Amino acid sequence: MAQYSLRDLRDDADRLGLRLHAGPVDDRQVVRVDLAAIDRLDALATGTLAIIGGDEQPPPFRIDVALRQASARHLAGLVFTAPLTLAETARVLADRGGVPVFSATGVGAADLAKTVDRAISGGASEAMMRGAHAITIATETAAAEGSSTDSILAAAGGALGTELTVDADASVSWTDADAVFIGEVPIGRLVAARSDGATEVSLPVIASLLSRVAQRQSRDRYAPTQSRADLLVELVLADSSRAEGFVAQAARLGLPLSQSHAVAWLAPTRPSDPDARAPRSVQPALELFALQLVEARDEMWHVAFLQDDLMLVCTEEHGAGDHQRRVREVAMLVQRQARELAGTDWAYTLGLGTPQLGALGLRQSAAEARIAAESAIAAGRVGGVELTDVTGLRRVLLDLYASPISRELLHDILRPLDDLGPERALQSVRTLLVYLAHEGSLVHAGKELMLHPNGVGYRMRRIRDLLGIDLSDPDARFAVELACRVRLLGSG
């Protein structure tokens, strides 16, 4: 049977209603507990914790005599159930004689003796009692206004008589009894510095309380940021003609759309299965990591998801130097975390947009970043960091690509080619664009495509049949060439 020491008694003080007034607390064993009158301590055995009942404090001289007797008998300590104020002589005697003095105001002497006796015996009932007490204290603390994970850990640890901590462990499973989560994101394990029956009983419940309070803290801390992120997703997906309409709504949410914005776009791919969706657990964990990463930074940051892709937006005053460099630094840390969360089967490609001004500029930067990532993936450059060339015609095409309506209208022109399958459709679009760029010359088109002119002619007859468009019409030819360029921009 495990020994119960004075140190254990002190650790259980909150649960037992004890207050230490004087005397040393160490590893000496508490052998038994007994009720006694203050003038009958000489009848107690060595190692006894003497509980002295009564509603009034004994006279100081009687306390001094009792301390001398307790020291001579090597008692474990004295507990007074009356309110206690020790004289200086009593404090000196307690310290010199090695007799700790406690008070237990308002606690019944007999009930206290039974509780301490169970603690000394170390039985299952005592462990259950301590565990239940810790759960009660933790629950009350969690329900208090302004509660936090730290306050719960401190209160529950005090009730259990041991230090409680949450050890970071992203691999913890939701089925583990000691798991602490924020929503679906694993945070770590609840660990007791000293494990016993009481901790085994109470830790699962305390871990659950910590998870709920941690989720509430996260929601309160990041809710405004997440609301603005939802608005940004809507802005990026909306038609460009509606962009300025978001300014007033953004202002109400504290998002200054009139400032400068730079966007990073993180796109996951699984080389062995390009159509696979990223693991479900990655998104909430990555969002929490990114929000915590940028929380203390001076710039305004937002994290949003469009399906599996992550959009990271950094907003600063117009003209701020090194704007894109700061976005790159943060985005690369997020990229590295995404790889660790998803595993080696997944690659995360990072595209970076240039800083742009206003609501339309934010859409532009997002389009640049997205196309940079998608183009790199289509070209087989997965897992790296990519910038988009945004000069000349490419900038015009980016504006078209950023508009869902414009993009859909242009894609409709080439949609019949999709029946050929992804590879042959892309081959046909490239052939068509080269043919139009060389003004219908099969010879020149063949040279660029490294194909015999008859081969180009064969492809073009098939393309004309599928599209049903008169390429001799200048307007139709212009629309088809624009559609080809936008389609190839999106596919890399």
PDB file of C-alpha atoms in Angstrom, residues 36 72 82 113 139 156 185 214 227 249 265 279 285 307 332 340 351 354 453 459 470-471 476 479:
ATOM      1  CA  ALA A  36      -8.220  13.927  20.447  1.00  0.00           C
ATOM      2  CA  ALA A  72       7.852  14.630  21.869  1.00  0.00           C
ATOM      3  CA  ALA A  82     -11.883  26.134  15.127  1.00  0.00           C
ATOM      4  CA  ALA A 113     -11.143  12.051  10.170  1.00  0.00           C
ATOM      5  CA  THR A 139     -16.532  22.092 -14.050  1.00  0.00           C
ATOM      6  CA  ALA A 156      -8.136  20.782 -11.263  1.00  0.00           C
ATOM      7  CA  VAL A 185      -7.980  19.818 -34.532  1.00  0.00           C
ATOM      8  CA  ALA A 214     -10.321  25.850 -25.935  1.00  0.00           C
ATOM      9  CA  SER A 227     -16.191  36.400 -40.886  1.00  0.00           C
ATOM     10  CA  GLN A 249     -19.905  45.364 -46.037  1.00  0.00           C
ATOM     11  CA  TRP A 265      -2.590  30.462 -53.000  1.00  0.00           C
ATOM     12  CA  PRO A 279      -7.326  14.588 -46.152  1.00  0.00           C
ATOM     13  CA  ALA A 285      -5.626  22.044 -38.454  1.00  0.00           C
ATOM     14  CA  GLN A 307     -12.593  23.644 -51.484  1.00  0.00           C
ATOM     15  CA  MET A 332       6.047  29.120 -46.943  1.00  0.00           C
ATOM     16  CA  GLU A 340       3.593  17.705 -42.321  1.00  0.00           C
ATOM     17  CA  GLY A 351       1.408  30.567 -55.946  1.00  0.00           C
ATOM     18  CA  THR A 354       1.552  40.794 -56.586  1.00  0.00           C
ATOM     19  CA  PRO A 453       0.828  20.015 -92.156  1.00  0.00           C
ATOM     20  CA  ARG A 459      -6.884  17.941 -86.314  1.00  0.00           C
ATOM     21  CA  ASP A 470     -17.093  29.570 -88.755  1.00  0.00           C
ATOM     22  CA  LEU A 471     -13.433  30.522 -88.255  1.00  0.00           C
ATOM     23  CA  ALA A 476     -15.788  34.328 -84.105  1.00  0.00           C
ATOM     24  CA  ALA A 479     -13.621  34.923 -79.484  1.00  0.00           C
TER      25      ALA A 479
END
